[in-house]
């Protein structure tokens, strides 16, 4: 029957799109579980090293490490952790919005901004938006390895050492639940003392072998571990957000198919009715 | 001051140990050190080697770390290791093999290009063996 051919085509094309989105949803769900596992494995280390470093910031050391000193802010650095691929809802957009809002407050104080972009989306976003991207890394995949990150982190740390930037932030999505991901901005450098008030008296560690080498190593490790944790967490967010986005797309496709099916049935019904009435009126005329 | 102190051992991959202990013995950069409850605040880097903890009640557990940091606070001892293993999970044969391999490389070394890497390998293999042999002795 000639009637509704176009609608039938449309239905079948929506159906095949739905198949793709539902497959992507399932893939994202299984990847999310793995990413979540990776995230929770790294958490104890990240938390402990954060505790150690905040103890350190509370101490009154004889040796003042560069990373612990507050400087006048002339230039700030951001490490922006995004995903490599799209189709994950508003995840990256929210992240960039948060970053830009924060950058604007600096821009108002005439502070310049350097960016280290992690992930393809951040790279292309800052390319089109404009921004001084000093380091970029992408293609980390589902199992980000710390090695690949170290290079670009080092660019930012070197810039800090040389006094090119006076603050360093990291921005990434925090995994709250499967349904919610929250864009978070943390200050990495200089390190902020934790609010624990129990250690008010003056004290310092005994350092072995010597304070400088030890703190250099420890603080670099701390920054790396925080950024790495951010990347891993962002990866879990990506899969969760994609799963939700694809579930919504699958549901929408289902609705669309139902609507189109209704339109198609109506058209078919109308065509049949018309044919019958033509036959009847033809028979009556005979 | 009590007779035990909270101790946490974490590596990049997982949390290996958390609980109250009577004593922690680790190989610091400038020699082995034992931490008993009430130790002064201290921070040191660790060499590859075994970390022994004496748990509340006298039971002992041995971990192997490839290096990292040890922090002592009045109420908590934290070991941040690069990679760590429970010592009884180490395969002794594999450790011996790794040590032999590193020694062979050491002997065949030309120039000083890879000296650091091979020296590190050897130190790690030796440390791993130390951890295994310690358990054996008990």
Tab-separated table of C-alpha atoms in Angstrom:
chain	number	residue	atom	x	y	z
A	1	UNK	CA	0.000	0.000	0.000
A	2	UNK	CA	1.354	3.353	-0.992
A	3	UNK	CA	-0.064	5.071	2.021
A	4	UNK	CA	2.260	5.789	4.964
A	5	UNK	CA	5.441	4.718	3.214
A	6	UNK	CA	7.256	7.750	4.480
A	7	UNK	CA	6.018	7.189	7.995
A	8	UNK	CA	7.074	3.557	7.854
A	9	UNK	CA	10.553	4.603	6.801
A	10	UNK	CA	10.709	7.098	9.581
A	11	UNK	CA	9.647	4.501	12.124
A	12	UNK	CA	12.285	2.057	10.991
A	13	UNK	CA	14.990	4.716	11.108
A	14	UNK	CA	13.996	5.744	14.629
A	15	UNK	CA	13.963	2.079	15.595
A	16	UNK	CA	17.513	1.553	14.424
A	17	UNK	CA	18.635	4.687	16.280
A	18	UNK	CA	16.944	3.323	19.361
A	19	UNK	CA	18.839	0.074	19.018
A	20	UNK	CA	22.109	2.005	18.937
A	21	UNK	CA	21.302	4.169	21.928
A	22	UNK	CA	20.127	1.233	24.006
A	23	UNK	CA	23.319	-0.649	23.140
A	24	UNK	CA	25.363	2.387	24.130
A	25	UNK	CA	23.440	2.588	27.362
A	26	UNK	CA	24.304	-0.987	28.230
A	27	UNK	CA	27.943	-0.543	27.284
A	28	UNK	CA	28.151	2.601	29.414
A	29	UNK	CA	26.543	0.783	32.342
A	30	UNK	CA	29.146	-1.957	32.333
A	31	UNK	CA	32.002	0.494	31.824
A	32	UNK	CA	30.661	2.606	34.647
A	33	UNK	CA	30.906	-0.286	37.073
A	34	UNK	CA	34.558	-0.769	36.201
A	35	UNK	CA	35.292	2.942	36.370
A	36	UNK	CA	33.588	3.174	39.738
A	37	UNK	CA	35.676	0.309	41.015
A	38	UNK	CA	38.831	2.048	39.864
A	39	UNK	CA	37.668	5.226	41.526
A	40	UNK	CA	37.049	3.554	44.876
A	41	UNK	CA	40.378	1.731	44.722
A	42	UNK	CA	42.296	4.954	44.401
A	43	UNK	CA	40.307	6.751	47.047
A	44	UNK	CA	42.089	5.573	50.214
A	45	UNK	CA	45.460	6.705	48.881
A	46	UNK	CA	44.171	10.079	47.746
A	47	UNK	CA	42.462	10.633	51.080
A	48	UNK	CA	45.453	9.597	53.173
A	49	UNK	CA	47.910	11.699	51.252
A	50	UNK	CA	45.517	14.619	51.530
A	51	UNK	CA	45.418	14.105	55.313
A	52	UNK	CA	49.213	13.911	55.515
A	53	UNK	CA	49.656	17.044	53.457
A	54	UNK	CA	47.087	18.982	55.453
A	55	UNK	CA	48.940	17.983	58.645
A	56	UNK	CA	52.013	19.317	56.956
A	57	UNK	CA	50.347	22.603	56.102
A	58	UNK	CA	49.365	22.928	59.768
A	59	UNK	CA	52.893	22.344	60.999
A	60	UNK	CA	55.328	25.186	61.479
A	61	UNK	CA	58.280	23.841	59.599
A	62	UNK	CA	61.808	25.199	59.674
A	63	UNK	CA	61.922	24.747	55.936
A	64	UNK	CA	59.196	26.599	54.035
A	65	UNK	CA	58.402	24.775	50.880
A	66	UNK	CA	57.402	26.803	47.858
A	67	UNK	CA	54.091	24.934	47.615
A	68	UNK	CA	53.051	26.025	51.066
A	69	UNK	CA	53.579	29.742	50.621
A	70	UNK	CA	50.840	32.125	49.542
A	71	UNK	CA	51.961	34.563	46.878
A	72	UNK	CA	50.429	37.610	45.256
A	73	UNK	CA	48.285	36.389	42.422
A	74	UNK	CA	49.283	37.643	38.993
A	75	UNK	CA	48.485	34.571	36.991
A	76	UNK	CA	46.538	31.433	37.764
A	77	UNK	CA	46.601	27.969	36.277
A	78	UNK	CA	43.698	25.568	35.762
A	79	UNK	CA	43.836	21.876	35.104
A	80	UNK	CA	40.540	21.174	33.364
A	81	UNK	CA	39.616	17.504	33.300
A	82	UNK	CA	37.047	16.676	30.636
A	83	UNK	CA	36.042	13.612	28.672
A	84	UNK	CA	37.423	12.531	25.322
A	85	UNK	CA	34.069	11.807	23.764
A	86	UNK	CA	30.717	13.457	23.671
A	87	UNK	CA	27.197	12.034	23.988
A	88	UNK	CA	27.311	12.308	27.736
A	89	UNK	CA	24.686	14.923	28.416
A	90	UNK	CA	25.595	18.224	30.004
A	91	UNK	CA	28.649	16.844	31.778
A	92	UNK	CA	31.332	18.826	29.976
A	93	UNK	CA	29.177	21.903	29.485
A	94	UNK	CA	28.545	22.194	33.218
A	95	UNK	CA	32.231	21.753	33.869
A	96	UNK	CA	33.241	24.476	31.414
A	97	UNK	CA	30.577	26.803	32.785
A	98	UNK	CA	31.964	26.374	36.272
A	99	UNK	CA	35.510	26.947	35.036
A	100	UNK	CA	34.589	30.049	33.047
A	101	UNK	CA	32.666	31.532	35.961
A	102	UNK	CA	35.724	31.144	38.143
A	103	UNK	CA	38.041	32.462	35.447
A	104	UNK	CA	35.843	35.516	35.110
A	105	UNK	CA	36.333	36.449	38.758
A	106	UNK	CA	40.077	36.368	38.114
A	107	UNK	CA	39.748	38.280	34.872
A	108	UNK	CA	37.886	41.016	36.751
A	109	UNK	CA	40.954	41.387	38.953
A	110	UNK	CA	43.117	41.511	35.827
A	111	UNK	CA	44.702	38.176	36.570
A	112	UNK	CA	45.680	36.130	33.559
A	113	UNK	CA	44.861	32.480	33.152
A	114	UNK	CA	46.805	29.453	31.921
A	115	UNK	CA	45.027	26.236	31.103
A	116	UNK	CA	46.075	22.624	31.115
A	117	UNK	CA	43.440	20.717	29.166
A	118	UNK	CA	42.893	17.039	29.877
A	119	UNK	CA	40.620	15.266	27.412
A	120	UNK	CA	39.669	15.986	23.830
A	121	UNK	CA	36.561	17.975	24.733
A	122	UNK	CA	38.468	20.506	26.827
A	123	UNK	CA	41.087	20.911	24.112
A	124	UNK	CA	38.557	21.674	21.392
A	125	UNK	CA	36.477	23.843	23.706
A	126	UNK	CA	39.343	26.123	24.648
A	127	UNK	CA	40.549	26.150	21.075
A	128	UNK	CA	37.282	27.666	19.909
A	129	UNK	CA	36.572	29.724	23.023
A	130	UNK	CA	40.050	31.087	23.284
A	131	UNK	CA	42.338	30.739	26.233
A	132	UNK	CA	45.985	30.201	26.837
A	133	UNK	CA	46.354	26.421	26.734
A	134	UNK	CA	49.863	25.596	27.878
A	135	UNK	CA	49.530	21.835	28.135
A	136	UNK	CA	47.120	19.302	26.764
A	137	UNK	CA	46.673	15.586	27.046
A	138	UNK	CA	43.965	13.438	25.523
A	139	UNK	CA	43.172	9.862	24.626
A	140	UNK	CA	43.541	8.557	28.155
A	141	UNK	CA	40.889	5.955	27.478
A	142	UNK	CA	38.915	4.060	30.084
A	143	UNK	CA	41.923	3.163	32.163
A	144	UNK	CA	43.791	6.401	32.637
A	145	UNK	CA	47.357	5.759	33.705
A	146	UNK	CA	49.189	8.153	35.961
A	147	UNK	CA	52.215	8.064	33.640
A	148	UNK	CA	50.416	9.777	30.796
A	149	UNK	CA	49.267	12.550	33.081
A	150	UNK	CA	52.549	13.284	34.777
A	151	UNK	CA	53.979	15.174	31.805
A	152	UNK	CA	51.285	17.806	31.620
A	153	UNK	CA	51.066	18.104	35.397
A	154	UNK	CA	54.789	18.766	35.408
A	155	UNK	CA	54.325	21.651	32.963
A	156	UNK	CA	52.014	23.320	35.462
A	157	UNK	CA	54.220	22.527	38.455
A	158	UNK	CA	57.283	23.895	36.653
A	159	UNK	CA	55.353	27.042	35.809
A	160	UNK	CA	54.527	27.340	39.485
A	161	UNK	CA	58.130	26.737	40.516
A	162	UNK	CA	59.328	29.425	38.153
A	163	UNK	CA	56.726	31.864	39.392
A	164	UNK	CA	54.801	32.018	36.117
A	165	UNK	CA	51.606	31.037	37.865
A	166	UNK	CA	50.753	31.763	41.484
A	167	UNK	CA	47.739	29.549	41.966
A	168	UNK	CA	46.827	26.177	40.583
A	169	UNK	CA	43.317	24.770	40.423
A	170	UNK	CA	41.909	21.510	39.226
A	171	UNK	CA	38.380	21.222	37.852
A	172	UNK	CA	36.640	17.906	37.349
A	173	UNK	CA	33.287	16.227	37.803
A	174	UNK	CA	32.731	14.603	41.135
A	175	UNK	CA	30.784	11.381	41.212
A	176	UNK	CA	27.947	11.903	43.673
A	177	UNK	CA	25.580	9.178	42.543
A	178	UNK	CA	24.864	7.535	39.234
A	179	UNK	CA	22.204	10.158	38.621
A	180	UNK	CA	24.148	13.233	39.748
A	181	UNK	CA	27.583	14.466	38.899
A	182	UNK	CA	28.853	17.674	40.311
A	183	UNK	CA	31.463	19.917	38.703
A	184	UNK	CA	34.038	20.657	41.392
A	185	UNK	CA	36.868	23.139	41.578
A	186	UNK	CA	39.716	22.527	44.021
A	187	UNK	CA	42.730	24.613	44.794
A	188	UNK	CA	45.898	22.550	44.495
A	189	UNK	CA	48.593	25.161	45.065
A	190	UNK	CA	49.467	26.749	47.350
A	191	UNK	CA	48.257	24.113	49.774
A	192	UNK	CA	45.599	25.189	52.172
A	193	UNK	CA	45.785	24.177	55.797
A	194	UNK	CA	42.890	22.061	56.983
A	195	UNK	CA	40.563	23.490	59.564
A	196	UNK	CA	41.654	21.109	62.328
A	197	UNK	CA	42.235	23.278	65.344
A	198	UNK	CA	43.643	20.635	67.661
A	199	UNK	CA	47.204	21.222	66.524
A	200	UNK	CA	47.530	24.836	67.440
A	201	UNK	CA	50.855	24.707	69.251
A	202	UNK	CA	54.084	24.995	67.316
A	203	UNK	CA	55.463	21.691	66.214
A	204	UNK	CA	57.356	20.253	63.322
A	205	UNK	CA	58.172	16.867	61.915
A	206	UNK	CA	61.470	15.124	62.233
A	207	UNK	CA	62.471	14.768	58.601
A	208	UNK	CA	64.529	11.895	57.298
A	209	UNK	CA	66.758	12.266	55.324
A	210	UNK	CA	66.223	16.022	54.794
A	211	UNK	CA	63.188	18.235	54.569
A	212	UNK	CA	63.652	19.658	51.088
A	213	UNK	CA	64.074	16.437	49.123
A	214	UNK	CA	61.357	14.760	51.131
A	215	UNK	CA	58.796	17.523	50.727
A	216	UNK	CA	59.567	17.950	47.048
A	217	UNK	CA	58.836	14.312	46.456
A	218	UNK	CA	55.824	14.135	48.709
A	219	UNK	CA	54.113	17.285	47.464
A	220	UNK	CA	54.661	16.432	43.817
A	221	UNK	CA	53.230	13.004	44.532
A	222	UNK	CA	50.291	14.655	46.267
A	223	UNK	CA	49.454	16.881	43.293
A	224	UNK	CA	49.780	13.959	40.920
A	225	UNK	CA	47.561	11.780	43.021
A	226	UNK	CA	44.888	14.489	43.317
A	227	UNK	CA	44.821	15.084	39.576
A	228	UNK	CA	44.864	11.373	38.861
A	229	UNK	CA	41.965	10.832	41.233
A	230	UNK	CA	40.149	13.670	39.474
A	231	UNK	CA	40.675	12.027	36.109
A	232	UNK	CA	39.516	8.639	37.345
A	233	UNK	CA	36.464	10.170	38.968
A	234	UNK	CA	35.685	12.128	35.842
A	235	UNK	CA	35.884	8.903	33.841
A	236	UNK	CA	33.300	7.306	36.125
A	237	UNK	CA	31.120	10.415	35.734
A	238	UNK	CA	31.439	10.219	31.975
A	239	UNK	CA	30.104	6.685	31.843
A	240	UNK	CA	27.316	7.451	34.310
A	241	UNK	CA	26.282	10.570	32.418
A	242	UNK	CA	26.403	8.707	29.126
A	243	UNK	CA	24.296	5.931	30.537
A	244	UNK	CA	21.664	8.417	31.688
A	245	UNK	CA	21.780	10.357	28.415
A	246	UNK	CA	21.422	7.187	26.368
A	247	UNK	CA	18.594	5.917	28.555
A	248	UNK	CA	16.763	9.188	27.955
A	249	UNK	CA	17.443	8.917	24.231
A	250	UNK	CA	16.152	5.334	24.153
A	251	UNK	CA	12.997	6.346	26.025
A	252	UNK	CA	12.432	9.287	23.721
A	253	UNK	CA	12.873	7.083	20.689
A	254	UNK	CA	10.270	4.708	22.119
A	255	UNK	CA	7.806	7.555	22.555
A	256	UNK	CA	8.481	8.809	19.073
A	257	UNK	CA	7.879	5.354	17.616
A	258	UNK	CA	4.546	5.108	19.435
A	259	UNK	CA	3.455	8.483	18.107
A	260	UNK	CA	4.502	7.683	14.577
A	261	UNK	CA	2.794	4.315	14.797
A	262	UNK	CA	-0.418	6.086	15.797
A	263	UNK	CA	-0.173	8.500	12.885
A	264	UNK	CA	0.551	5.615	10.554
A	265	UNK	CA	-2.412	3.573	11.798
A	266	UNK	CA	-4.731	6.543	11.422
A	267	UNK	CA	-3.560	7.176	7.877
A	268	UNK	CA	-4.020	3.518	7.013
A	269	UNK	CA	-7.467	3.466	8.545
A	270	UNK	CA	-8.433	6.574	6.587
A	271	UNK	CA	-7.158	5.068	3.348
A	272	UNK	CA	-9.128	1.860	3.895
A	273	UNK	CA	-12.284	3.763	4.802
A	274	UNK	CA	-11.935	5.871	1.715
A	275	UNK	CA	-11.438	2.833	-0.508
A	276	UNK	CA	-14.499	1.096	0.933
A	277	UNK	CA	-16.647	4.162	0.501
A	278	UNK	CA	-15.415	4.444	-3.095
A	279	UNK	CA	-16.334	0.821	-3.766
A	280	UNK	CA	-19.716	1.209	-2.095
A	281	UNK	CA	-20.563	4.364	-3.987
A	282	UNK	CA	-19.314	2.744	-7.202
A	283	UNK	CA	-21.562	-0.302	-6.577
A	284	UNK	CA	-24.524	1.973	-5.836
A	285	UNK	CA	-23.977	3.798	-9.115
A	286	UNK	CA	-24.079	0.568	-11.129
B	1	UNK	CA	49.617	7.444	76.003
B	2	UNK	CA	48.011	4.146	75.165
B	3	UNK	CA	49.765	1.000	74.141
B	4	UNK	CA	48.527	1.037	70.583
B	5	UNK	CA	48.374	3.505	67.732
B	6	UNK	CA	46.189	3.613	64.648
B	7	UNK	CA	48.091	2.530	61.539
B	8	UNK	CA	47.008	2.812	57.898
B	9	UNK	CA	48.894	1.298	55.003
B	10	UNK	CA	47.696	2.378	51.577
B	11	UNK	CA	49.052	1.965	48.084
B	12	UNK	CA	47.894	3.625	44.890
B	13	UNK	CA	45.719	0.600	44.187
B	14	UNK	CA	44.148	-0.254	47.496
B	15	UNK	CA	44.051	0.032	51.243
B	16	UNK	CA	46.112	-2.819	52.632
B	17	UNK	CA	45.847	-2.396	56.334
B	18	UNK	CA	44.010	-0.302	58.858
B	19	UNK	CA	43.888	-0.995	62.554
B	20	UNK	CA	45.509	-0.402	65.903
B	21	UNK	CA	49.055	-1.661	66.261
B	22	UNK	CA	51.695	-1.918	68.970
B	23	UNK	CA	54.695	-1.425	66.709
B	24	UNK	CA	55.507	-0.572	63.084
B	25	UNK	CA	58.893	-1.421	61.613
B	26	UNK	CA	59.795	-0.014	58.200
B	27	UNK	CA	62.934	0.531	56.147
B	28	UNK	CA	63.408	4.260	55.970
B	29	UNK	CA	65.717	6.081	53.611
B	30	UNK	CA	68.363	6.329	56.302
B	31	UNK	CA	67.900	2.965	57.961
B	32	UNK	CA	65.246	0.765	59.514
B	33	UNK	CA	63.042	2.387	62.062
B	34	UNK	CA	60.555	1.172	64.593
B	35	UNK	CA	57.564	3.265	65.547
B	36	UNK	CA	55.958	2.608	68.899
B	37	UNK	CA	52.935	4.493	70.272
B	38	UNK	CA	53.922	7.958	71.456
B	39	UNK	CA	56.585	8.468	68.805
B	40	UNK	CA	57.382	12.064	67.877
B	41	UNK	CA	55.934	13.467	64.652
B	42	UNK	CA	58.141	12.224	61.850
B	43	UNK	CA	58.179	12.049	58.100
B	44	UNK	CA	60.482	9.914	56.016
B	45	UNK	CA	60.710	8.390	52.602
B	46	UNK	CA	60.823	4.614	52.408
B	47	UNK	CA	63.181	2.307	50.589
B	48	UNK	CA	61.870	-0.816	48.908
B	49	UNK	CA	61.512	-3.337	51.673
B	50	UNK	CA	59.253	-5.007	54.172
B	51	UNK	CA	56.993	-3.080	56.529
B	52	UNK	CA	56.157	-5.097	59.641
B	53	UNK	CA	53.297	-4.292	61.925
B	54	UNK	CA	52.693	-5.871	65.327
B	55	UNK	CA	48.961	-5.844	65.799
B	56	UNK	CA	47.160	-5.439	69.062
B	57	UNK	CA	47.667	-8.755	70.878
B	58	UNK	CA	51.080	-9.487	69.399
B	59	UNK	CA	50.135	-10.931	66.028
B	60	UNK	CA	52.483	-9.845	63.271
B	61	UNK	CA	51.795	-8.974	59.659
B	62	UNK	CA	54.349	-8.209	56.947
B	63	UNK	CA	53.858	-6.059	53.862
B	64	UNK	CA	56.224	-5.390	51.044
B	65	UNK	CA	56.463	-1.845	49.668
B	66	UNK	CA	58.423	-0.551	46.686
B	67	UNK	CA	59.035	2.796	48.296
B	68	UNK	CA	56.857	5.652	49.425
B	69	UNK	CA	56.430	7.795	52.500
B	70	UNK	CA	55.853	7.225	56.174
B	71	UNK	CA	54.200	9.803	58.347
B	72	UNK	CA	53.962	9.641	62.116
B	73	UNK	CA	51.437	11.780	63.921
B	74	UNK	CA	50.706	11.558	67.653
B	75	UNK	CA	47.610	9.457	67.012
B	76	UNK	CA	48.156	7.886	63.611
B	77	UNK	CA	50.898	6.256	61.553
B	78	UNK	CA	50.365	6.423	57.793
B	79	UNK	CA	52.334	4.490	55.198
B	80	UNK	CA	51.834	5.868	51.689
B	81	UNK	CA	53.429	3.326	49.423
B	82	UNK	CA	53.858	3.402	45.673
B	83	UNK	CA	52.906	-0.215	45.357
B	84	UNK	CA	52.472	-2.613	48.203
B	85	UNK	CA	51.756	-6.285	48.616
B	86	UNK	CA	51.034	-8.549	51.492
B	87	UNK	CA	54.313	-10.341	51.933
B	88	UNK	CA	52.725	-13.793	51.941
B	89	UNK	CA	51.419	-13.097	48.438
B	90	UNK	CA	54.927	-12.695	47.074
B	91	UNK	CA	56.125	-15.565	44.969
B	92	UNK	CA	59.571	-16.431	46.262
B	93	UNK	CA	60.677	-18.155	43.067
B	94	UNK	CA	59.674	-15.122	41.009
B	95	UNK	CA	61.527	-12.819	43.391
B	96	UNK	CA	64.666	-14.959	43.184
B	97	UNK	CA	64.405	-14.982	39.417
B	98	UNK	CA	64.022	-11.186	39.332
B	99	UNK	CA	67.074	-10.795	41.547
B	100	UNK	CA	69.170	-13.096	39.385
B	101	UNK	CA	67.991	-11.238	36.300
B	102	UNK	CA	68.917	-7.880	37.790
B	103	UNK	CA	72.322	-9.168	38.869
B	104	UNK	CA	72.965	-10.533	35.378
B	105	UNK	CA	72.109	-7.172	33.883
B	106	UNK	CA	74.331	-5.547	36.435
B	107	UNK	CA	77.256	-7.706	35.411
B	108	UNK	CA	76.743	-7.034	31.705
B	109	UNK	CA	76.321	-3.323	32.160
B	110	UNK	CA	78.219	-1.187	29.685
B	111	UNK	CA	78.636	2.484	30.418
B	112	UNK	CA	76.405	3.995	33.078
B	113	UNK	CA	73.291	4.554	30.978
B	114	UNK	CA	70.996	2.188	32.757
B	115	UNK	CA	72.808	2.039	36.034
B	116	UNK	CA	70.039	3.694	38.028
B	117	UNK	CA	67.302	1.560	36.599
B	118	UNK	CA	69.137	-1.707	37.130
B	119	UNK	CA	70.241	-0.678	40.608
B	120	UNK	CA	66.604	0.029	41.437
B	121	UNK	CA	65.510	-3.328	40.032
B	122	UNK	CA	68.123	-5.096	42.106
B	123	UNK	CA	67.163	-3.204	45.241
B	124	UNK	CA	63.502	-4.064	44.711
B	125	UNK	CA	64.183	-7.734	44.103
B	126	UNK	CA	66.426	-7.928	47.157
B	127	UNK	CA	63.845	-6.165	49.278
B	128	UNK	CA	61.120	-8.503	48.115
B	129	UNK	CA	63.281	-11.465	49.053
B	130	UNK	CA	63.984	-9.949	52.440
B	131	UNK	CA	60.258	-9.768	53.078
B	132	UNK	CA	59.696	-13.379	52.030
B	133	UNK	CA	62.633	-14.679	54.002
B	134	UNK	CA	61.494	-12.838	57.085
B	135	UNK	CA	58.212	-14.685	56.956
B	136	UNK	CA	59.994	-17.985	56.418
B	137	UNK	CA	62.096	-17.545	59.519
B	138	UNK	CA	59.119	-17.199	61.748
